[in-house]
Amino acid sequence: MFTFTNIPNMDAFLKVVEESRGQVQLHLPNQAVCELKGSDLSQRISRSLRSAGVPLCISLSDPQDTPSFLRYMMEAGRVA
């Protein structure tokens, strides 16, 4: 599971989500889990959580997606 505390460019983050091979699940603060990829509602929820300063926790169904998310995290860290 990945926890993102800083997402300076939500559009770039969601692009990584949409380009992933497998499912990307968003873990909500109330312990619910929803599919982030391809879900406009889940993407709006993630934007509102980010705006509220709540860390985003995601899990990936396909391990091959891990490098893309790690790359995003490293690049976002340089911007922040």
mmCIF file of N, CA and C in Angstrom:
data_model
loop_
_atom_site.group_PDB
_atom_site.id
_atom_site.type_symbol
_atom_site.label_atom_id
_atom_site.label_comp_id
_atom_site.label_asym_id
_atom_site.label_seq_id
_atom_site.Cartn_x
_atom_site.Cartn_y
_atom_site.Cartn_z
ATOM 1 N N MET A 1 0.844 -1.168 0.000
ATOM 2 C CA MET A 1 0.000 0.000 0.000
ATOM 3 C C MET A 1 0.891 1.233 0.000
ATOM 4 N N PHE A 2 0.475 2.239 -0.763
ATOM 5 C CA PHE A 2 1.168 3.518 -0.833
ATOM 6 C C PHE A 2 0.335 4.561 -0.094
ATOM 7 N N THR A 3 0.996 5.454 0.606
ATOM 8 C CA THR A 3 0.323 6.589 1.239
ATOM 9 C C THR A 3 0.950 7.865 0.694
ATOM 10 N N PHE A 4 0.127 8.685 0.091
ATOM 11 C CA PHE A 4 0.576 9.951 -0.473
ATOM 12 C C PHE A 4 0.128 11.079 0.449
ATOM 13 N N THR A 5 1.086 11.779 1.038
ATOM 14 C CA THR A 5 0.757 12.908 1.910
ATOM 15 C C THR A 5 0.825 14.226 1.160
ATOM 16 N N ASN A 6 1.492 14.222 0.020
ATOM 17 C CA ASN A 6 1.629 15.431 -0.780
ATOM 18 C C ASN A 6 1.460 15.068 -2.250
ATOM 19 N N ILE A 7 0.455 15.638 -2.874
ATOM 20 C CA ILE A 7 0.234 15.439 -4.304
ATOM 21 C C ILE A 7 0.144 16.826 -4.931
ATOM 22 N N PRO A 8 1.287 17.359 -5.388
ATOM 23 C CA PRO A 8 1.283 18.723 -5.913
ATOM 24 C C PRO A 8 0.513 18.873 -7.218
ATOM 25 N N ASN A 9 0.420 17.807 -7.989
ATOM 26 C CA ASN A 9 -0.293 17.873 -9.269
ATOM 27 C C ASN A 9 -1.238 16.669 -9.354
ATOM 28 N N MET A 10 -2.486 16.896 -8.965
ATOM 29 C CA MET A 10 -3.458 15.800 -8.934
ATOM 30 C C MET A 10 -3.729 15.248 -10.328
ATOM 31 N N ASP A 11 -3.704 16.098 -11.348
ATOM 32 C CA ASP A 11 -3.933 15.617 -12.713
ATOM 33 C C ASP A 11 -2.844 14.627 -13.128
ATOM 34 N N ALA A 12 -1.589 14.919 -12.785
ATOM 35 C CA ALA A 12 -0.488 14.003 -13.111
ATOM 36 C C ALA A 12 -0.638 12.693 -12.348
ATOM 37 N N PHE A 13 -1.040 12.775 -11.089
ATOM 38 C CA PHE A 13 -1.264 11.566 -10.286
ATOM 39 C C PHE A 13 -2.364 10.712 -10.911
ATOM 40 N N LEU A 14 -3.483 11.339 -11.272
ATOM 41 C CA LEU A 14 -4.591 10.578 -11.852
ATOM 42 C C LEU A 14 -4.244 10.013 -13.228
ATOM 43 N N LYS A 15 -3.319 10.659 -13.921
ATOM 44 C CA LYS A 15 -2.848 10.109 -15.208
ATOM 45 C C LYS A 15 -2.099 8.793 -14.961
ATOM 46 N N VAL A 16 -1.275 8.762 -13.916
ATOM 47 C CA VAL A 16 -0.573 7.524 -13.559
ATOM 48 C C VAL A 16 -1.598 6.442 -13.201
ATOM 49 N N VAL A 17 -2.637 6.838 -12.467
ATOM 50 C CA VAL A 17 -3.696 5.890 -12.101
ATOM 51 C C VAL A 17 -4.345 5.321 -13.356
ATOM 52 N N GLU A 18 -4.749 6.185 -14.275
ATOM 53 C CA GLU A 18 -5.457 5.739 -15.482
ATOM 54 C C GLU A 18 -4.572 4.892 -16.393
ATOM 55 N N GLU A 19 -3.278 5.138 -16.388
ATOM 56 C CA GLU A 19 -2.364 4.387 -17.255
ATOM 57 C C GLU A 19 -1.909 3.070 -16.626
ATOM 58 N N SER A 20 -2.308 2.815 -15.403
ATOM 59 C CA SER A 20 -1.884 1.578 -14.744
ATOM 60 C C SER A 20 -2.553 0.371 -15.405
ATOM 61 N N ARG A 21 -1.882 -0.751 -15.313
ATOM 62 C CA ARG A 21 -2.369 -1.992 -15.928
ATOM 63 C C ARG A 21 -3.500 -2.618 -15.123
ATOM 64 N N GLY A 22 -3.352 -2.601 -13.824
ATOM 65 C CA GLY A 22 -4.324 -3.250 -12.950
ATOM 66 C C GLY A 22 -5.219 -2.257 -12.243
ATOM 67 N N GLN A 23 -5.899 -2.756 -11.238
ATOM 68 C CA GLN A 23 -6.782 -1.914 -10.443
ATOM 69 C C GLN A 23 -5.962 -1.061 -9.475
ATOM 70 N N VAL A 24 -6.501 0.118 -9.198
ATOM 71 C CA VAL A 24 -5.919 1.009 -8.198
ATOM 72 C C VAL A 24 -7.039 1.296 -7.205
ATOM 73 N N GLN A 25 -6.879 0.794 -5.997
ATOM 74 C CA GLN A 25 -7.924 0.954 -5.003
ATOM 75 C C GLN A 25 -7.569 2.061 -4.025
ATOM 76 N N LEU A 26 -8.553 2.920 -3.764
ATOM 77 C CA LEU A 26 -8.417 4.011 -2.816
ATOM 78 C C LEU A 26 -8.993 3.548 -1.483
ATOM 79 N N HIS A 27 -8.185 3.631 -0.439
ATOM 80 C CA HIS A 27 -8.606 3.245 0.911
ATOM 81 C C HIS A 27 -9.055 4.514 1.633
ATOM 82 N N LEU A 28 -10.334 4.587 1.948
ATOM 83 C CA LEU A 28 -10.916 5.772 2.566
ATOM 84 C C LEU A 28 -10.715 5.760 4.079
ATOM 85 N N PRO A 29 -10.777 6.941 4.700
ATOM 86 C CA PRO A 29 -10.581 7.012 6.153
ATOM 87 C C PRO A 29 -11.568 6.160 6.959
ATOM 88 N N ASN A 30 -12.756 5.890 6.407
ATOM 89 C CA ASN A 30 -13.751 5.086 7.128
ATOM 90 C C ASN A 30 -13.564 3.585 6.891
ATOM 91 N N GLN A 31 -12.412 3.193 6.354
ATOM 92 C CA GLN A 31 -12.034 1.807 6.071
ATOM 93 C C GLN A 31 -12.691 1.238 4.812
ATOM 94 N N ALA A 32 -13.514 2.010 4.111
ATOM 95 C CA ALA A 32 -14.089 1.571 2.845
ATOM 96 C C ALA A 32 -12.996 1.609 1.769
ATOM 97 N N VAL A 33 -13.188 0.816 0.728
ATOM 98 C CA VAL A 33 -12.244 0.764 -0.389
ATOM 99 C C VAL A 33 -13.044 0.950 -1.672
ATOM 100 N N CYS A 34 -12.538 1.805 -2.568
ATOM 101 C CA CYS A 34 -13.217 1.985 -3.853
ATOM 102 C C CYS A 34 -12.180 2.004 -4.974
ATOM 103 N N GLU A 35 -12.629 1.627 -6.137
ATOM 104 C CA GLU A 35 -11.762 1.600 -7.316
ATOM 105 C C GLU A 35 -11.540 3.034 -7.783
ATOM 106 N N LEU A 36 -10.286 3.425 -7.895
ATOM 107 C CA LEU A 36 -9.940 4.787 -8.302
ATOM 108 C C LEU A 36 -9.852 4.905 -9.825
ATOM 109 N N LYS A 37 -9.361 3.878 -10.459
ATOM 110 C CA LYS A 37 -9.166 3.901 -11.906
ATOM 111 C C LYS A 37 -10.522 3.824 -12.611
ATOM 112 N N GLY A 38 -10.758 4.788 -13.491
ATOM 113 C CA GLY A 38 -11.970 4.775 -14.297
ATOM 114 C C GLY A 38 -13.234 5.213 -13.577
ATOM 115 N N SER A 39 -13.101 5.710 -12.355
ATOM 116 C CA SER A 39 -14.267 6.123 -11.582
ATOM 117 C C SER A 39 -14.216 7.618 -11.320
ATOM 118 N N ASP A 40 -15.099 8.353 -11.963
ATOM 119 C CA ASP A 40 -15.143 9.799 -11.772
ATOM 120 C C ASP A 40 -15.467 10.142 -10.322
ATOM 121 N N LEU A 41 -16.390 9.409 -9.709
ATOM 122 C CA LEU A 41 -16.753 9.670 -8.321
ATOM 123 C C LEU A 41 -15.559 9.457 -7.390
ATOM 124 N N SER A 42 -14.846 8.366 -7.565
ATOM 125 C CA SER A 42 -13.674 8.095 -6.719
ATOM 126 C C SER A 42 -12.598 9.148 -6.922
ATOM 127 N N GLN A 43 -12.442 9.607 -8.146
ATOM 128 C CA GLN A 43 -11.444 10.643 -8.407
ATOM 129 C C GLN A 43 -11.848 11.964 -7.761
ATOM 130 N N ARG A 44 -13.143 12.279 -7.740
ATOM 131 C CA ARG A 44 -13.600 13.483 -7.045
ATOM 132 C C ARG A 44 -13.393 13.354 -5.540
ATOM 133 N N ILE A 45 -13.639 12.142 -5.007
ATOM 134 C CA ILE A 45 -13.398 11.902 -3.581
ATOM 135 C C ILE A 45 -11.921 12.111 -3.257
ATOM 136 N N SER A 46 -11.044 11.576 -4.110
ATOM 137 C CA SER A 46 -9.605 11.724 -3.853
ATOM 138 C C SER A 46 -9.190 13.187 -3.902
ATOM 139 N N ARG A 47 -9.767 13.956 -4.805
ATOM 140 C CA ARG A 47 -9.469 15.395 -4.862
ATOM 141 C C ARG A 47 -9.935 16.099 -3.589
ATOM 142 N N SER A 48 -11.120 15.735 -3.098
ATOM 143 C CA SER A 48 -11.625 16.399 -1.895
ATOM 144 C C SER A 48 -10.815 15.990 -0.658
ATOM 145 N N LEU A 49 -10.365 14.729 -0.601
ATOM 146 C CA LEU A 49 -9.518 14.304 0.511
ATOM 147 C C LEU A 49 -8.210 15.081 0.501
ATOM 148 N N ARG A 50 -7.648 15.226 -0.678
ATOM 149 C CA ARG A 50 -6.387 15.966 -0.812
ATOM 150 C C ARG A 50 -6.579 17.409 -0.376
ATOM 151 N N SER A 51 -7.679 18.029 -0.805
ATOM 152 C CA SER A 51 -7.962 19.419 -0.428
ATOM 153 C C SER A 51 -8.097 19.573 1.085
ATOM 154 N N ALA A 52 -8.604 18.523 1.728
ATOM 155 C CA ALA A 52 -8.790 18.553 3.184
ATOM 156 C C ALA A 52 -7.512 18.184 3.932
ATOM 157 N N GLY A 53 -6.457 17.849 3.196
ATOM 158 C CA GLY A 53 -5.186 17.492 3.831
ATOM 159 C C GLY A 53 -5.121 16.067 4.328
ATOM 160 N N VAL A 54 -6.050 15.223 3.873
ATOM 161 C CA VAL A 54 -6.066 13.813 4.282
ATOM 162 C C VAL A 54 -5.134 13.025 3.349
ATOM 163 N N PRO A 55 -4.202 12.253 3.884
ATOM 164 C CA PRO A 55 -3.329 11.437 3.027
ATOM 165 C C PRO A 55 -4.145 10.445 2.208
ATOM 166 N N LEU A 56 -3.710 10.209 0.978
ATOM 167 C CA LEU A 56 -4.362 9.217 0.116
ATOM 168 C C LEU A 56 -3.624 7.897 0.238
ATOM 169 N N CYS A 57 -4.352 6.850 0.548
ATOM 170 C CA CYS A 57 -3.789 5.507 0.632
ATOM 171 C C CYS A 57 -4.346 4.691 -0.519
ATOM 172 N N ILE A 58 -3.450 4.114 -1.297
ATOM 173 C CA ILE A 58 -3.882 3.290 -2.425
ATOM 174 C C ILE A 58 -3.179 1.943 -2.380
ATOM 175 N N SER A 59 -3.802 0.967 -3.022
ATOM 176 C CA SER A 59 -3.151 -0.326 -3.231
ATOM 177 C C SER A 59 -3.304 -0.694 -4.696
ATOM 178 N N LEU A 60 -2.364 -1.477 -5.179
ATOM 179 C CA LEU A 60 -2.310 -1.859 -6.591
ATOM 180 C C LEU A 60 -2.536 -3.349 -6.735
ATOM 181 N N SER A 61 -3.318 -3.735 -7.737
ATOM 182 C CA SER A 61 -3.545 -5.163 -7.974
ATOM 183 C C SER A 61 -2.451 -5.779 -8.827
ATOM 184 N N ASP A 62 -1.744 -4.964 -9.606
ATOM 185 C CA ASP A 62 -0.702 -5.464 -10.498
ATOM 186 C C ASP A 62 0.655 -4.916 -10.050
ATOM 187 N N PRO A 63 1.549 -5.771 -9.581
ATOM 188 C CA PRO A 63 2.862 -5.308 -9.115
ATOM 189 C C PRO A 63 3.654 -4.563 -10.187
ATOM 190 N N GLN A 64 3.354 -4.796 -11.451
ATOM 191 C CA GLN A 64 4.078 -4.105 -12.526
ATOM 192 C C GLN A 64 3.770 -2.606 -12.559
ATOM 193 N N ASP A 65 2.724 -2.175 -11.861
ATOM 194 C CA ASP A 65 2.394 -0.751 -11.791
ATOM 195 C C ASP A 65 3.235 -0.014 -10.755
ATOM 196 N N THR A 66 3.885 -0.736 -9.882
ATOM 197 C CA THR A 66 4.644 -0.121 -8.792
ATOM 198 C C THR A 66 5.688 0.879 -9.280
ATOM 199 N N PRO A 67 6.507 0.568 -10.292
ATOM 200 C CA PRO A 67 7.523 1.549 -10.718
ATOM 201 C C PRO A 67 6.933 2.890 -11.158
ATOM 202 N N SER A 68 5.782 2.890 -11.793
ATOM 203 C CA SER A 68 5.167 4.148 -12.230
ATOM 204 C C SER A 68 4.787 5.019 -11.036
ATOM 205 N N PHE A 69 4.240 4.397 -9.995
ATOM 206 C CA PHE A 69 3.856 5.157 -8.814
ATOM 207 C C PHE A 69 5.088 5.621 -8.033
ATOM 208 N N LEU A 70 6.119 4.790 -7.969
ATOM 209 C CA LEU A 70 7.363 5.214 -7.312
ATOM 210 C C LEU A 70 7.999 6.385 -8.057
ATOM 211 N N ARG A 71 7.976 6.323 -9.383
ATOM 212 C CA ARG A 71 8.516 7.415 -10.199
ATOM 213 C C ARG A 71 7.728 8.698 -9.938
ATOM 214 N N TYR A 72 6.393 8.576 -9.882
ATOM 215 C CA TYR A 72 5.576 9.761 -9.595
ATOM 216 C C TYR A 72 5.952 10.337 -8.229
ATOM 217 N N MET A 73 6.103 9.476 -7.228
ATOM 218 C CA MET A 73 6.435 9.934 -5.880
ATOM 219 C C MET A 73 7.772 10.676 -5.851
ATOM 220 N N MET A 74 8.759 10.147 -6.563
ATOM 221 C CA MET A 74 10.077 10.799 -6.585
ATOM 222 C C MET A 74 10.011 12.136 -7.301
ATOM 223 N N GLU A 75 9.290 12.192 -8.417
ATOM 224 C CA GLU A 75 9.173 13.445 -9.157
ATOM 225 C C GLU A 75 8.362 14.475 -8.382
ATOM 226 N N ALA A 76 7.313 14.043 -7.690
ATOM 227 C CA ALA A 76 6.499 14.960 -6.891
ATOM 228 C C ALA A 76 7.319 15.517 -5.738
ATOM 229 N N GLY A 77 8.219 14.721 -5.185
ATOM 230 C CA GLY A 77 9.065 15.174 -4.102
ATOM 231 C C GLY A 77 10.024 16.275 -4.526
ATOM 232 N N ARG A 78 10.444 16.249 -5.770
ATOM 233 C CA ARG A 78 11.338 17.306 -6.268
ATOM 234 C C ARG A 78 10.596 18.615 -6.433
ATOM 235 N N VAL A 79 9.306 18.545 -6.767
ATOM 236 C CA VAL A 79 8.493 19.745 -6.991
ATOM 237 C C VAL A 79 8.111 20.391 -5.677
ATOM 238 N N ALA A 80 7.842 19.546 -4.659
ATOM 239 C CA ALA A 80 7.308 20.064 -3.381
ATOM 240 C C ALA A 80 8.309 20.891 -2.622
#
